[in-house]
Short mmCIF file of C-alpha atoms in Angstrom, two decimals:
data_model
loop_
_atom_site.label_atom_id
_atom_site.label_comp_id
_atom_site.label_asym_id
_atom_site.label_seq_id
_atom_site.Cartn_x
_atom_site.Cartn_y
_atom_site.Cartn_z
CA UNK A 24 -11.07 11.98 16.63
CA UNK A 25 -11.06 15.16 14.53
CA UNK A 26 -7.49 16.33 13.55
CA UNK A 27 -7.46 19.66 11.97
CA UNK A 28 -4.26 20.06 10.26
CA UNK A 29 -2.62 22.87 7.42
CA UNK A 30 -3.57 25.55 8.40
CA UNK A 31 -1.50 27.56 5.58
CA UNK A 32 1.07 30.38 5.95
CA UNK A 33 0.37 32.47 4.28
CA UNK A 34 -0.98 31.81 0.69
CA UNK A 35 1.73 32.43 -2.49
CA UNK A 36 -0.06 33.42 -5.38
CA UNK A 37 0.83 30.06 -7.23
CA UNK A 38 -1.31 29.37 -4.24
CA UNK A 39 -3.82 32.07 -4.78
CA UNK A 40 -4.53 30.89 -8.32
CA UNK A 41 -3.76 27.15 -7.79
CA UNK A 42 -6.39 26.43 -5.49
CA UNK A 43 -8.16 29.86 -4.79
CA UNK A 44 -10.05 28.56 -1.90
CA UNK A 45 -10.83 25.31 -2.22
CA UNK A 46 -9.77 22.49 0.54
CA UNK A 47 -8.41 19.29 0.00
CA UNK A 48 -9.17 17.13 3.12
CA UNK A 49 -8.46 13.57 4.10
CA UNK A 50 -9.59 10.90 6.89
CA UNK A 51 -7.61 8.50 7.67
CA UNK A 52 -8.15 5.16 8.69
CA UNK A 53 -7.09 3.26 12.77
CA UNK A 54 -3.57 3.16 11.70
CA UNK A 55 -3.21 6.47 11.35
CA UNK A 56 -1.59 9.42 8.92
CA UNK A 57 2.22 8.85 10.79
CA UNK A 58 2.00 4.34 10.02
CA UNK A 59 5.04 5.39 7.49
CA UNK A 60 3.53 3.54 5.51
CA UNK A 61 -0.66 3.73 3.87
CA UNK A 62 -2.05 7.00 5.96
CA UNK A 63 0.81 8.32 6.08
CA UNK A 64 1.64 7.73 1.78
CA UNK A 65 -1.36 8.69 0.87
CA UNK A 66 -1.04 12.17 2.78
CA UNK A 67 1.63 12.22 2.18
CA UNK A 68 -0.05 12.97 -1.20
CA UNK A 69 -2.00 15.75 0.24
CA UNK A 70 0.21 18.55 1.47
CA UNK A 71 1.72 17.47 -1.80
CA UNK A 72 -1.04 19.22 -3.12
CA UNK A 73 -1.41 22.08 -0.98
CA UNK A 74 2.38 22.51 -1.29
CA UNK A 75 2.47 22.35 -5.26
CA UNK A 76 -0.64 24.85 -4.86
CA UNK A 77 -3.23 23.02 -6.44
CA UNK A 78 -5.86 23.29 -3.91
CA UNK A 79 -5.50 26.46 -0.86
CA UNK A 80 -5.83 24.48 2.66
CA UNK A 81 -6.55 20.66 3.93
CA UNK A 82 -7.33 19.11 6.42
CA UNK A 83 -7.40 15.72 7.44
CA UNK A 84 -9.41 13.34 9.77
CA UNK A 85 -7.04 10.50 11.67
CA UNK A 86 -8.77 8.00 13.14
CA UNK A 87 -8.11 6.00 16.08
CA UNK A 88 -11.38 3.24 15.31
CA UNK A 89 -13.39 1.59 13.09
CA UNK A 90 -16.42 4.17 15.48
CA UNK A 91 -14.71 6.87 13.54
CA UNK A 92 -15.10 6.53 10.05
CA UNK A 93 -19.02 7.88 9.72
CA UNK A 94 -18.39 10.29 12.25
CA UNK A 95 -15.32 11.04 10.52
CA UNK A 96 -16.63 11.36 7.69
CA UNK A 97 -19.78 13.42 8.41
CA UNK A 98 -17.97 15.83 9.77
CA UNK A 99 -15.86 16.72 6.41
CA UNK A 100 -18.96 16.89 4.02
CA UNK A 101 -19.98 19.52 6.98
CA UNK A 102 -16.43 21.41 6.16
CA UNK A 103 -17.76 22.05 2.79
CA UNK A 104 -14.29 20.29 0.86
CA UNK A 105 -14.00 20.12 -2.35
CA UNK A 106 -12.58 16.53 -2.57
CA UNK A 107 -12.82 13.87 0.60
CA UNK A 108 -9.80 11.26 0.62
CA UNK A 109 -10.27 8.18 2.65
CA UNK A 110 -8.26 5.89 3.37
CA UNK A 111 -8.22 2.32 2.82
CA UNK A 112 -11.14 -0.29 2.68
CA UNK A 113 -12.10 0.07 6.08
CA UNK A 114 -13.90 3.38 5.04
CA UNK A 115 -15.29 1.48 1.78
CA UNK A 116 -18.66 1.22 3.59
CA UNK A 117 -18.71 5.51 4.98
CA UNK A 118 -17.79 6.67 2.02
CA UNK A 119 -20.64 5.19 0.45
CA UNK A 120 -23.18 6.11 2.79
CA UNK A 121 -21.89 9.64 2.01
CA UNK A 122 -21.54 10.08 -1.31
CA UNK A 123 -25.37 8.50 -1.72
CA UNK A 124 -26.56 10.83 1.28
CA UNK A 125 -24.14 13.63 -0.49
CA UNK A 126 -24.63 13.38 -4.41
CA UNK A 127 -22.52 16.39 -4.50
CA UNK A 128 -19.90 15.94 -2.77
CA UNK A 129 -16.46 14.66 -4.84
CA UNK A 130 -15.26 11.32 -3.34
CA UNK A 131 -11.46 9.60 -3.83
CA UNK A 132 -10.85 6.09 -1.69
CA UNK A 133 -7.61 4.43 -1.43
CA UNK A 134 -7.54 1.25 -1.76
CA UNK A 135 -10.89 -0.28 -2.84
CA UNK A 136 -12.83 -1.14 -5.74
CA UNK A 137 -16.48 -1.82 -5.36
CA UNK A 138 -18.06 -4.27 -5.22
CA UNK A 139 -22.05 -6.02 -5.31
CA UNK A 140 -21.62 -9.63 -3.66
CA UNK A 141 -21.32 -12.10 -6.87
CA UNK A 142 -17.88 -9.76 -7.71
CA UNK A 143 -18.91 -7.63 -9.92
CA UNK A 144 -17.60 -3.99 -9.86
CA UNK A 145 -20.04 -1.22 -9.29
CA UNK A 146 -19.42 2.40 -9.95
CA UNK A 147 -20.84 5.22 -7.53
CA UNK A 148 -21.01 8.37 -9.57
CA UNK A 149 -19.12 10.57 -7.55
CA UNK A 150 -15.90 7.98 -6.00
CA UNK A 151 -12.87 7.36 -7.51
CA UNK A 152 -11.34 4.79 -6.29
CA UNK A 153 -7.21 4.80 -6.46
CA UNK A 154 -6.18 0.56 -5.97
CA UNK A 155 -2.38 -0.60 -7.15
CA UNK A 156 -2.42 -3.84 -8.13
CA UNK A 157 0.85 -4.11 -6.08
CA UNK A 158 1.09 -8.44 -6.48
CA UNK A 159 3.46 -7.06 -9.93
CA UNK A 160 5.87 -5.27 -8.15
CA UNK A 161 5.41 -7.59 -4.37
CA UNK A 162 6.42 -10.72 -7.78
CA UNK A 163 9.91 -8.64 -8.01
CA UNK A 164 10.27 -8.63 -4.28
CA UNK A 165 9.46 -12.67 -3.46
CA UNK A 166 12.24 -12.75 -6.35
CA UNK A 167 14.36 -11.19 -5.10
CA UNK A 168 14.35 -12.76 -2.00
CA UNK A 169 14.86 -16.29 -2.83
CA UNK A 170 17.56 -14.80 -4.53
CA UNK A 171 18.21 -13.52 -0.84
CA UNK A 172 17.09 -15.87 1.98
CA UNK A 173 20.15 -18.46 2.78
CA UNK A 174 18.15 -19.93 4.27
CA UNK A 175 15.63 -21.59 1.56
CA UNK A 176 12.99 -20.98 3.51
CA UNK A 177 11.08 -16.87 3.55
CA UNK A 178 7.77 -15.48 5.36
CA UNK A 179 5.23 -12.62 4.91
CA UNK A 180 2.47 -12.07 7.30
CA UNK A 181 -0.60 -9.50 6.58
CA UNK A 182 -2.49 -7.18 9.68
CA UNK A 183 -6.66 -7.89 8.51
CA UNK A 184 -7.45 -11.05 5.52
CA UNK A 185 -8.50 -8.71 2.86
CA UNK A 186 -7.84 -7.77 -0.62
CA UNK A 187 -5.85 -5.32 -0.46
CA UNK A 188 -3.55 -7.40 1.91
CA UNK A 189 -2.93 -10.49 0.55
CA UNK A 190 -2.44 -9.11 -2.75
CA UNK A 191 0.87 -8.40 -1.59
CA UNK A 192 0.74 -11.49 -0.30
CA UNK A 193 -0.16 -13.44 -3.79
CA UNK A 194 2.20 -11.42 -6.01
CA UNK A 195 4.93 -12.55 -3.38
CA UNK A 196 3.95 -16.35 -3.10
CA UNK A 197 4.20 -16.18 -6.79
CA UNK A 198 7.52 -14.85 -6.74
CA UNK A 199 9.11 -17.15 -4.43
CA UNK A 200 7.85 -19.92 -6.91
CA UNK A 201 9.11 -17.83 -10.43
CA UNK A 202 12.47 -18.39 -8.70
CA UNK A 203 12.63 -21.54 -8.32
CA UNK A 204 10.62 -22.40 -11.30
CA UNK A 205 13.57 -20.44 -12.89
CA UNK A 206 16.44 -20.81 -10.89
CA UNK A 207 15.67 -24.31 -9.65
CA UNK A 208 15.61 -23.45 -5.99
CA UNK A 209 13.44 -24.74 -3.39
CA UNK A 210 12.89 -21.81 -1.31
CA UNK A 211 9.78 -22.27 0.69
CA UNK A 212 6.91 -19.20 2.00
CA UNK A 213 6.18 -19.31 4.95
CA UNK A 214 2.87 -17.30 6.47
CA UNK A 215 0.68 -17.44 3.00
CA UNK A 216 -0.19 -20.29 0.36
CA UNK A 217 -1.79 -18.65 -2.58
CA UNK A 218 -3.42 -22.04 -3.82
CA UNK A 219 -5.67 -21.88 0.14
CA UNK A 220 -5.28 -18.01 0.25
CA UNK A 221 -4.46 -19.42 4.04
CA UNK A 222 -1.98 -17.59 6.40
CA UNK A 223 -0.55 -16.10 9.36
CA UNK A 224 -2.69 -12.56 9.77
CA UNK A 225 -3.03 -10.09 13.41
CA UNK A 226 -6.66 -9.77 12.20
CA UNK A 227 -6.00 -5.89 12.61
CA UNK A 228 -3.56 -3.07 12.76
CA UNK A 229 -2.99 -2.37 16.29
CA UNK A 230 -2.40 -5.78 17.78
CA UNK A 231 1.99 -4.72 17.84
CA UNK A 232 2.32 -8.29 20.71
CA UNK A 233 0.54 -10.59 18.08
CA UNK A 234 1.89 -8.88 15.11
CA UNK A 235 5.42 -8.85 17.20
CA UNK A 236 4.96 -12.85 18.04
CA UNK A 237 4.44 -14.43 13.79
CA UNK A 238 7.63 -12.14 13.36
CA UNK A 239 8.94 -13.93 15.76
CA UNK A 240 7.26 -17.37 14.91
CA UNK A 241 8.19 -17.12 11.43
CA UNK A 242 11.84 -16.99 12.20
CA UNK A 243 11.94 -19.53 14.54
CA UNK A 244 10.74 -21.23 11.83
CA UNK A 245 13.63 -20.63 9.54
CA UNK A 246 13.10 -17.78 7.92
CA UNK A 247 14.96 -15.50 6.85
CA UNK A 248 13.00 -12.72 5.00
CA UNK A 249 10.18 -11.72 6.19
CA UNK A 250 7.53 -9.39 3.49
CA UNK A 251 4.44 -8.02 6.51
CA UNK A 252 1.99 -6.59 5.41
CA UNK A 253 1.25 -4.76 8.01
CA UNK A 254 0.67 -0.47 8.58
CA UNK A 255 2.17 0.85 11.39
CA UNK A 256 2.74 -3.31 12.56
CA UNK A 257 5.11 -3.81 10.39
CA UNK A 258 7.70 -1.87 12.98
CA UNK A 259 7.34 -6.17 14.64
CA UNK A 260 8.39 -7.19 11.58
CA UNK A 261 11.08 -4.83 11.77
CA UNK A 262 11.89 -5.38 15.60
CA UNK A 263 12.24 -9.07 15.36
CA UNK A 264 14.64 -8.75 12.43
CA UNK A 265 16.71 -6.45 14.46
CA UNK A 266 16.14 -8.64 17.57
CA UNK A 267 17.14 -11.68 15.16
CA UNK A 268 20.72 -10.20 13.91
CA UNK A 269 20.44 -12.57 10.39
CA UNK A 270 16.76 -11.57 9.20
CA UNK A 271 16.49 -9.18 6.34
CA UNK A 272 12.59 -7.59 6.52
CA UNK A 273 11.20 -6.27 2.58
CA UNK A 274 8.28 -2.94 3.74
CA UNK A 275 5.36 -2.95 1.93
CA UNK A 276 3.91 0.42 1.01
CA UNK A 277 6.80 3.42 1.29
CA UNK A 278 10.66 2.64 1.21
CA UNK A 279 10.50 1.96 4.32
CA UNK A 280 14.51 2.95 4.07
CA UNK A 281 13.32 6.23 4.56
CA UNK A 282 10.07 6.03 5.55
CA UNK A 283 11.04 3.79 9.43
CA UNK A 284 14.70 4.64 9.11
CA UNK A 285 15.98 2.70 12.49
CA UNK A 286 14.81 0.12 10.50
CA UNK A 287 17.42 0.88 7.06
CA UNK A 288 20.17 -1.47 8.72
CA UNK A 289 17.10 -4.81 8.30
CA UNK A 290 15.45 -3.70 4.39
CA UNK A 291 15.93 -5.43 2.01
CA UNK A 292 13.99 -3.41 -0.41
CA UNK A 293 10.53 -2.67 0.36
CA UNK A 294 6.89 -3.15 -2.61
CA UNK A 295 5.71 0.29 -3.18
CA UNK A 296 2.21 1.33 -4.49
CA UNK A 297 2.07 5.43 -5.76
CA UNK A 298 -1.16 6.36 -3.39
CA UNK A 299 0.82 10.01 -2.75
CA UNK A 300 0.94 11.17 -6.67
CA UNK A 301 -2.12 9.27 -7.68
CA UNK A 302 -3.94 11.41 -4.85
CA UNK A 303 -2.49 14.45 -5.94
CA UNK A 304 -3.49 13.73 -8.80
CA UNK A 305 -7.40 13.10 -7.64
CA UNK A 306 -7.36 15.84 -5.26
CA UNK A 307 -6.02 18.21 -8.45
CA UNK A 308 -8.05 16.96 -10.86
CA UNK A 309 -11.39 17.89 -8.36
CA UNK A 310 -9.82 21.04 -7.87
CA UNK A 311 -9.89 21.79 -11.27
CA UNK A 312 -12.35 20.66 -12.53
CA UNK A 313 -12.15 17.56 -14.66
CA UNK A 314 -12.85 15.11 -12.01
CA UNK A 315 -14.59 11.50 -12.71
CA UNK A 316 -14.89 8.80 -10.95
CA UNK A 317 -12.84 6.43 -13.72
CA UNK A 318 -10.73 4.67 -11.52
CA UNK A 319 -6.73 5.74 -11.60
CA UNK A 320 -5.57 2.08 -10.96
CA UNK A 321 -1.22 1.84 -10.39
CA UNK A 322 1.16 -0.58 -12.32
CA UNK A 323 4.15 -0.69 -12.67
CA UNK A 324 3.50 -0.23 -16.55
CA UNK A 325 2.26 3.30 -14.79
CA UNK A 326 4.32 3.26 -12.18
CA UNK A 327 1.64 3.37 -9.77
CA UNK A 328 3.58 1.10 -8.65
CA UNK A 329 7.37 -0.50 -7.95
CA UNK A 330 10.34 -1.83 -6.36
CA UNK A 331 12.79 0.36 -4.64
CA UNK A 332 15.90 0.32 -3.96
CA UNK A 333 18.26 -1.91 -2.18
CA UNK A 334 19.28 0.78 -0.62
CA UNK A 335 22.41 -0.94 2.42
CA UNK A 336 21.80 -4.68 1.00
CA UNK A 337 22.33 -3.55 -2.81
CA UNK A 338 25.65 -4.65 -3.00
CA UNK A 339 24.57 -8.29 -1.19
CA UNK A 340 22.34 -8.56 -3.85
CA UNK A 341 23.54 -9.99 -7.38
CA UNK A 342 23.62 -8.76 -11.14
CA UNK A 343 22.82 -10.95 -12.33
CA UNK A 344 19.24 -10.77 -9.82
CA UNK A 345 19.93 -7.56 -10.64
CA UNK A 346 19.10 -7.58 -13.94
CA UNK A 347 16.33 -10.58 -13.69
CA UNK A 348 14.43 -8.07 -11.76
CA UNK A 349 14.56 -5.85 -14.90
CA UNK A 350 13.05 -8.58 -17.32
CA UNK A 351 11.32 -9.69 -15.10
CA UNK A 352 9.68 -6.77 -14.86
CA UNK A 353 9.72 -5.68 -18.53
CA UNK A 354 7.34 -8.67 -18.97
CA UNK A 355 5.29 -8.60 -16.49
CA UNK A 356 4.82 -5.05 -18.27
CA UNK A 357 4.30 -6.01 -21.76
CA UNK A 358 2.60 -8.95 -20.42
CA UNK A 359 5.35 -11.93 -21.52
CA UNK A 360 4.55 -13.00 -18.32
CA UNK A 361 1.26 -12.42 -16.58
CA UNK A 362 0.78 -12.83 -12.94
CA UNK A 363 -2.16 -12.68 -11.54
CA UNK A 364 -4.86 -12.23 -7.88
CA UNK A 365 -7.84 -13.13 -7.06
CA UNK A 366 -7.62 -8.80 -5.32
CA UNK A 367 -5.90 -8.18 -8.42
CA UNK A 368 -7.56 -5.00 -10.23
#
């Protein structure tokens, strides 16, 4: 399904000078542009590029299912886009096929880096990966969750079992374990085992009913903090937490307190990915002729990933814990504390 967007209003001189007739384009995965998370944050970067005059117009294709990926990407190629940003792991094959077939077209792909069957990274000349070491920020979230829990149990679950989901879960798990090690606690993580790489998954990003069921099950097992890594399905965890009354949620990708205000009363914090900044940067490089296929890797150090404020829960997180989180962040940046994930970039 193609949805045109960004029919630009009357352009300012700044927009005309900055973007000329450069068209910035995007193809979402099946979560949709308004998922309050992954796709929406990426799309905000495209909108920012238009608003700042980097490009003169934008267009997006909102995929409704896997079957839409290749047609949507090909439609953008036909529209003579200056750059085509594809959003997510699930668009990797369609992006690679289109890039190889159209070597003069410029692409960027959010949350994916190409690897061969041996796990070795390979480059595509006209594709820029925009990837994020979210396990660094998720480690902080796990530590915060372990400090907050009253039941001694926290939970995490994912949409599809793909590296860009499990990397959050790895960091969250390790952050809880680090709190146990440092503080002498015994907080249990439900829904994910980093060692076995096994846990709770919906299997996609569409099944709200199963996402709610998984959330309810983790709560019934005693989890009073949930970290869903599932794009729009995080809303199911928010609903489950509100119904339970004494459960908090750690959002993924965006600051859920702002992007999903209907759940602000249960959002403890969020593990944020600066996909908007990465997309705006890639689009800008394409527009000004400095595009390269060198990957953008978001980290705590370059603020490509971060832990959101505690917002309404701020007074429930001690100053001691806040200071410890600041110290841990600096230790991760310096390399004094090494956090790892098989899915890291």
